[in-house]
C-alpha positions as a printed NumPy array, in Angstrom:
array([[ -1.13 ,  20.364,  94.206],
       [ -3.51 ,  18.486,  91.9  ],
       [ -1.502,  15.27 ,  92.264],
       [ -1.632,  15.569,  96.054],
       [ -5.399,  16.106,  96.062],
       [ -5.848,  13.166,  93.713],
       [ -3.868,  10.916,  96.074],
       [ -5.656,  11.999,  99.25 ],
       [ -9.221,  12.643,  98.144],
       [-11.47 ,  10.179,  99.986],
       [-14.23 ,  10.333,  97.376],
       [-11.818,   9.262,  94.652],
       [-10.439,   6.509,  96.89 ],
       [-13.96 ,   5.186,  97.48 ],
       [-14.574,   5.298,  93.735],
       [-11.435,   3.244,  93.17 ],
       [-12.607,   0.573,  95.609],
       [-16.054,   0.523,  94.014],
       [-14.379,   0.189,  90.629],
       [-12.639,  -3.026,  91.681],
       [-15.904,  -4.463,  93.055],
       [-17.878,  -3.662,  89.901],
       [-15.176,  -5.138,  87.662],
       [-15.423,  -8.358,  89.649],
       [-19.192,  -8.242,  89.134],
       [-18.716,  -8.052,  85.373],
       [-17.217, -11.549,  85.467],
       [-20.315, -13.06 ,  87.078],
       [-22.457, -15.134,  84.724],
       [-20.074, -15.388,  81.769],
       [-19.141, -19.068,  82.332],
       [-21.17 , -22.135,  81.227],
       [-24.158, -23.263,  83.25 ],
       [-23.572, -25.701,  86.111],
       [-23.865, -29.429,  85.318],
       [-27.031, -31.189,  86.368],
       [-26.941, -34.493,  88.266],
       [-30.118, -36.523,  88.588],
       [-30.929, -39.721,  90.517],
       [-34.222, -41.652,  90.312],
       [-34.965, -44.574,  92.621],
       [-38.311, -46.123,  91.613],
       [-40.348, -48.972,  93.178],
       [-43.473, -50.471,  91.696],
       [-46.857, -50.134,  93.372],
       [-48.007, -52.528,  94.738],
       [-44.562, -53.245,  96.108],
       [-42.709, -56.134,  94.529],
       [-39.138, -57.273,  94.624],
       [-38.439, -55.366,  91.445],
       [-37.148, -51.735,  91.471],
       [-35.396, -49.324,  89.115],
       [-32.428, -46.993,  89.618],
       [-31.677, -44.178,  87.165],
       [-28.987, -41.554,  87.325],
       [-27.69 , -39.019,  84.86 ],
       [-25.159, -36.242,  84.457],
       [-25.738, -33.535,  81.849],
       [-24.15 , -30.263,  80.831],
       [-25.836, -27.587,  78.75 ],
       [-23.557, -25.612,  76.45 ],
       [-24.365, -22.498,  74.472],
       [-22.948, -21.874,  71.041],
       [-19.14 , -21.465,  71.414],
       [-19.063, -17.851,  70.149],
       [-21.412, -16.826,  72.979],
       [-18.746, -17.371,  75.633],
       [-16.141, -15.373,  73.734],
       [-18.573, -12.501,  73.199],
       [-19.565, -12.512,  76.867],
       [-15.919, -12.156,  77.832],
       [-15.609,  -9.265,  75.353],
       [-18.672,  -7.586,  76.869],
       [-17.174,  -7.934,  80.353],
       [-13.859,  -6.524,  79.162],
       [-15.573,  -3.559,  77.507],
       [-17.691,  -2.983,  80.613],
       [-14.436,  -2.784,  82.56 ],
       [-13.307,  -0.049,  80.174],
       [-16.564,   1.827,  80.775],
       [-15.894,   1.687,  84.516],
       [-12.355,   2.979,  83.958],
       [-13.689,   5.866,  81.893],
       [-16.365,   6.678,  84.489],
       [-13.643,   6.749,  87.123],
       [-11.673,   9.068,  84.841],
       [-14.736,  11.311,  84.569],
       [-15.024,  11.44 ,  88.361],
       [-11.34 ,  12.326,  88.541],
       [-11.885,  15.063,  85.941],
       [-14.716,  16.536,  88.026],
       [-12.48 ,  16.494,  91.111],
       [ -9.682,  18.259,  89.232],
       [-12.146,  20.854,  87.963],
       [-13.44 ,  21.5  ,  91.482],
       [ -9.907,  21.711,  92.867],
       [ -8.772,  24.145,  90.159],
       [-11.788,  26.417,  90.61 ],
       [-11.384,  26.419,  94.405],
       [ -7.657,  27.131,  94.179],
       [ -8.185,  29.985,  91.702],
       [-10.819,  31.487,  94.008],
       [ -8.302,  31.266,  96.861],
       [ -5.663,  33.055,  94.752],
       [ -8.252,  35.731,  93.884],
       [ -9.063,  36.262,  97.562],
       [ -5.353,  36.654,  98.275],
       [ -4.977,  39.341,  95.62 ],
       [ -8.209,  41.051,  96.582],
       [ -7.   ,  41.131, 100.175],
       [ -4.137,  43.428,  99.166],
       [ -6.503,  45.823,  97.389],
       [ -8.992,  45.88 , 100.258],
       [ -6.321,  46.283, 102.93 ],
       [ -4.832,  49.252, 101.074],
       [ -8.297,  50.753, 100.748],
       [ -8.899,  50.247, 104.479],
       [ -5.567,  51.805, 105.335],
       [ -6.341,  54.933, 103.315],
       [ -9.87 ,  55.117, 104.736],
       [ -8.641,  54.834, 108.34 ],
       [ -6.005,  57.507, 107.786],
       [ -8.649,  59.793, 106.359],
       [-11.053,  59.1  , 109.231],
       [ -8.331,  59.885, 111.792],
       [ -7.391,  63.1  , 109.98 ],
       [-11.012,  64.249, 109.876],
       [-11.512,  63.389, 113.528],
       [ -8.588,  65.66 , 114.394],
       [ -9.938,  68.365, 112.113],
       [-13.373,  68.026, 113.704],
       [-11.838,  68.311, 117.176],
       [-10.084,  71.467, 116.005],
       [-13.379,  72.796, 114.634],
       [-12.253,  73.035, 111.004],
       [-14.707,  70.471, 109.522],
       [-18.359,  69.738, 110.139],
       [-19.764,  66.707, 111.89 ],
       [-21.257,  65.608, 108.559],
       [-17.815,  65.437, 106.931],
       [-16.358,  63.62 , 109.911],
       [-19.17 ,  61.045, 109.893],
       [-18.818,  60.541, 106.148],
       [-15.136,  59.694, 106.625],
       [-16.065,  57.296, 109.451],
       [-18.626,  55.482, 107.309],
       [-16.076,  55.168, 104.495],
       [-13.579,  53.607, 106.914],
       [-16.215,  51.266, 108.387],
       [-17.256,  50.026, 104.937],
       [-13.614,  49.387, 104.041],
       [-13.129,  47.412, 107.264],
       [-16.209,  45.269, 106.592],
       [-15.01 ,  44.522, 103.052],
       [-11.686,  43.263, 104.44 ],
       [-13.436,  41.11 , 107.073],
       [-15.79 ,  39.578, 104.508],
       [-12.885,  38.778, 102.179],
       [-11.04 ,  37.069, 105.046],
       [-14.073,  34.854, 105.68 ],
       [-14.239,  33.894, 102.004],
       [-10.47 ,  33.343, 101.901],
       [-10.614,  30.996, 104.883],
       [-13.574,  29.192, 103.315],
       [-11.632,  28.555, 100.094],
       [ -8.666,  27.272, 102.077],
       [-10.764,  24.825, 104.093],
       [-12.453,  23.686, 100.899],
       [ -9.025,  22.793,  99.509],
       [ -8.299,  20.86 , 102.713],
       [-11.608,  19.005, 102.345],
       [-10.758,  18.05 ,  98.784],
       [ -7.368,  16.842, 100.03 ],
       [ -8.989,  14.31 , 102.332],
       [ -8.92 ,  16.595, 105.383],
       [ -5.148,  17.081, 105.214],
       [ -3.345,  20.389, 104.825],
       [ -1.722,  20.695, 101.422],
       [  2.056,  20.647, 101.39 ],
       [  2.356,  23.402,  98.786],
       [ -0.254,  25.65 ,  97.216],
       [  0.819,  28.09 ,  94.456],
       [ -0.062,  31.621,  95.496],
       [ -0.101,  33.119,  92.003],
       [ -2.101,  32.457,  88.881],
       [ -0.68 ,  29.871,  86.453],
       [  1.175,  30.945,  83.311],
       [ -1.63 ,  30.035,  80.906],
       [ -1.394,  31.74 ,  77.552],
       [ -4.542,  32.092,  75.49 ],
       [ -4.268,  29.92 ,  72.348],
       [ -4.024,  32.017,  69.152],
       [ -7.131,  30.447,  67.571],
       [-10.017,  28.22 ,  68.565],
       [ -9.236,  25.685,  65.832],
       [ -5.694,  25.235,  67.149],
       [ -6.972,  24.895,  70.69 ],
       [ -9.764,  22.444,  69.84 ],
       [ -7.321,  20.182,  68.031],
       [ -5.543,  19.716,  71.389],
       [ -8.619,  18.816,  73.437],
       [-11.029,  17.239,  70.939],
       [ -9.971,  13.7  ,  71.897],
       [ -9.359,  14.357,  75.621],
       [-12.88 ,  14.89 ,  76.941],
       [-13.629,  12.297,  79.644],
       [-17.387,  12.414,  79.084],
       [-16.906,  11.532,  75.424],
       [-14.679,   8.617,  76.393],
       [-17.448,   7.211,  78.611],
       [-19.969,   7.36 ,  75.767],
       [-17.509,   5.793,  73.33 ],
       [-16.801,   2.927,  75.744],
       [-20.531,   2.379,  76.301],
       [-21.059,   2.276,  72.538],
       [-18.433,  -0.473,  72.242],
       [-20.294,  -2.463,  74.905],
       [-23.605,  -2.097,  73.074],
       [-22.108,  -3.134,  69.749],
       [-20.626,  -6.247,  71.338],
       [-23.941,  -6.97 ,  73.067],
       [-25.582,  -6.743,  69.638],
       [-23.228,  -9.451,  68.364],
       [-23.911, -11.471,  71.515],
       [-27.667, -11.207,  71.017],
       [-27.299, -12.566,  67.494],
       [-25.14 , -15.454,  68.733],
       [-27.655, -16.286,  71.474],
       [-30.219, -16.971,  68.756],
       [-28.302, -20.12 ,  67.835],
       [-29.251, -23.515,  69.38 ],
       [-27.862, -24.661,  72.719],
       [-26.416, -28.162,  73.055],
       [-26.91 , -30.478,  76.018],
       [-24.431, -33.352,  76.531],
       [-24.622, -36.018,  79.217],
       [-24.343, -39.543,  80.471],
       [-27.335, -41.607,  81.618],
       [-27.864, -45.025,  83.189],
       [-31.064, -47.001,  83.802],
       [-30.779, -50.115,  85.936],
       [-33.294, -52.655,  87.143],
       [-33.111, -56.342,  88.036],
       [-33.139, -57.621,  84.489],
       [-31.675, -54.799,  82.368],
       [-28.833, -52.3  ,  82.749],
       [-28.967, -49.49 ,  80.183],
       [-26.191, -46.94 ,  79.965],
       [-25.021, -44.411,  77.371],
       [-24.634, -40.822,  76.299],
       [-27.377, -38.268,  75.763],
       [-27.533, -35.356,  73.355],
       [-30.044, -32.527,  73.368],
       [-30.587, -29.515,  71.143],
       [-32.658, -26.449,  72.085],
       [-34.973, -24.848,  69.549],
       [-34.48 , -21.024,  69.708],
       [-38.064, -20.046,  69.01 ],
       [-39.258, -17.564,  71.657],
       [-36.853, -16.83 ,  74.521],
       [-34.419, -14.583,  72.614],
       [-36.887, -13.168,  70.127],
       [-36.387,  -9.417,  69.792],
       [-33.103,  -9.404,  71.723],
       [-30.959,  -8.613,  68.673],
       [-33.301,  -5.85 ,  67.513],
       [-33.319,  -4.329,  70.988],
       [-29.514,  -4.327,  71.096],
       [-29.337,  -2.799,  67.62 ],
       [-31.709,   0.032,  68.575],
       [-29.757,   0.727,  71.778],
       [-26.527,   0.874,  69.795],
       [-28.06 ,   3.298,  67.308],
       [-29.377,   5.525,  70.113],
       [-25.954,   5.529,  71.796],
       [-24.338,   6.568,  68.518],
       [-26.73 ,   9.527,  68.347],
       [-25.873,  10.461,  71.941],
       [-22.185,  10.327,  71.113],
       [-22.596,  12.581,  68.094],
       [-24.657,  15.054,  70.12 ],
       [-22.11 ,  15.044,  72.949],
       [-19.35 ,  15.782,  70.445],
       [-21.259,  18.776,  69.104],
       [-22.053,  20.023,  72.605],
       [-18.423,  19.703,  73.672],
       [-17.25 ,  21.7  ,  70.658],
       [-19.85 ,  24.408,  71.31 ],
       [-18.904,  24.521,  74.991],
       [-15.211,  24.847,  74.178],
       [-15.937,  27.553,  71.606],
       [-17.984,  29.482,  74.169],
       [-15.243,  29.173,  76.791],
       [-12.589,  30.248,  74.298],
       [-14.566,  33.309,  73.219],
       [-15.278,  34.18 ,  76.852],
       [-11.595,  33.855,  77.76 ],
       [-10.659,  36.027,  74.789],
       [-13.161,  38.726,  75.787],
       [-11.926,  38.643,  79.399],
       [ -8.345,  38.938,  78.187],
       [ -9.245,  42.091,  76.243],
       [-11.121,  43.417,  79.271],
       [ -8.041,  42.868,  81.428],
       [ -5.899,  44.898,  79.056],
       [ -8.46 ,  47.717,  79.026],
       [ -8.747,  47.764,  82.838],
       [ -4.983,  47.846,  83.295],
       [ -4.78 ,  50.769,  80.875],
       [ -7.545,  52.659,  82.693],
       [ -5.965,  51.972,  86.071],
       [ -2.619,  53.283,  84.852],
       [ -4.302,  56.539,  83.794],
       [ -6.278,  56.944,  87.046],
       [ -5.075,  59.101,  89.919],
       [ -3.565,  57.066,  92.733],
       [ -4.92 ,  57.424,  96.31 ],
       [ -1.765,  59.294,  97.447],
       [ -2.243,  61.971,  94.788],
       [ -5.923,  62.285,  95.627],
       [ -5.105,  62.654,  99.313],
       [ -2.561,  65.358,  98.572],
       [ -5.125,  67.224,  96.465],
       [ -7.66 ,  66.915,  99.31 ],
       [ -5.178,  68.187, 101.916],
       [ -4.294,  71.157,  99.693],
       [ -7.97 ,  71.98 ,  99.247],
       [ -7.898,  71.369,  95.508],
       [-10.836,  68.939,  95.711],
       [-13.705,  68.551,  98.15 ],
       [-14.239,  65.587, 100.416],
       [-17.127,  64.442,  98.231],
       [-14.912,  64.612,  95.126],
       [-12.23 ,  62.703,  96.99 ],
       [-14.662,  59.901,  97.875],
       [-15.933,  59.748,  94.325],
       [-12.463,  59.62 ,  92.763],
       [-11.194,  57.138,  95.337],
       [-14.278,  54.99 ,  94.795],
       [-13.623,  54.98 ,  91.047],
       [ -9.998,  53.971,  91.592],
       [-10.761,  51.078,  93.927],
       [-13.713,  50.01 ,  91.802],
       [-11.284,  49.652,  88.903],
       [ -8.917,  47.693,  91.147],
       [-11.662,  45.293,  92.202],
       [-12.906,  44.906,  88.631],
       [ -9.358,  44.109,  87.552],
       [ -8.801,  41.344,  90.115],
       [-12.305,  39.978,  89.48 ],
       [-11.777,  39.919,  85.705],
       [ -8.423,  38.238,  86.275],
       [-10.092,  35.547,  88.393],
       [-12.84 ,  35.002,  85.794],
       [-10.237,  34.788,  83.031],
       [ -8.227,  32.067,  84.749],
       [-11.338,  30.185,  85.891],
       [-12.52 ,  30.141,  82.286],
       [ -9.125,  28.88 ,  81.17 ],
       [ -9.278,  26.209,  83.893],
       [-12.647,  25.009,  82.553],
       [-11.066,  24.811,  79.096],
       [ -7.951,  22.976,  80.261],
       [ -9.394,  20.525,  82.801],
       [ -9.513,  17.735,  80.215],
       [ -5.72 ,  18.057,  79.773],
       [ -5.017,  17.047,  83.389]])
């Protein structure tokens, strides 16, 4: 399912096209400056027969290491773009997993709510017959009707949410219906310890990879800034020609790096240091986030076990109905006990959804 969404998602496709355009942009400006051609045609004033013709061709060259470092910067910027694209893919996978798990939850909750509606409608019909026979009061009959109406509304609302989750999956799949969607929760076992789990994901976080790639760019830009403080060389050919003399030869120029690049290396060094601090902070935040998710998943897992145990000990709706029909419990007691039973059912499916959504947030970096 995830592979299909990744292939068909239009947002990811647009990101891929933008990636190619931005990589091409990284290659702009890394080559030497264009050569300069100059022509001077000079006549004296007042006009005489004499004149002068000059022309020149020159090429300015930066220090050789500058070009190599610029290519390295462009290459590392390409890696940043790749990592940003990977981060966008990670966010898409996270959204797809959460939407799919919500859809699975709605499917399971549908079964609980439909069973509750079925029992409520049976009870309402039985109390309508009893009311017609004069054996129950109008208050009891209306109470059974309200219970059935509430159960029907809960089913209808769940169907709306279920359809919404399904269409959200279609949207993520580029507007196409998915070929196959698993209808049960994945077989995700909770890792035995946080340390063991973190060792699996510590080097898989896409956001960290973006920061690491950006740090490599800044470090290379720091080297480039240092290299740009070296003199530039200008080479060329020049010719001066008039009636009597024809001068021709090569020219050589050397720039004096006094002001233009002043402060550039320090600026790059400070940016690199700041990026290193961001990377360290992001690493700490990621570890804290994973620890929180792991502890939450562990608590939800224990809650699931407790809810299943309580539900196994609770009286089932059929037994409660039999006790009501035999007069062993009142209608009010029946509603209370049935409400407790279905409340446990809904808490169980909700806790199960939260457990797997928490696991999905933990595992998204593994996709």
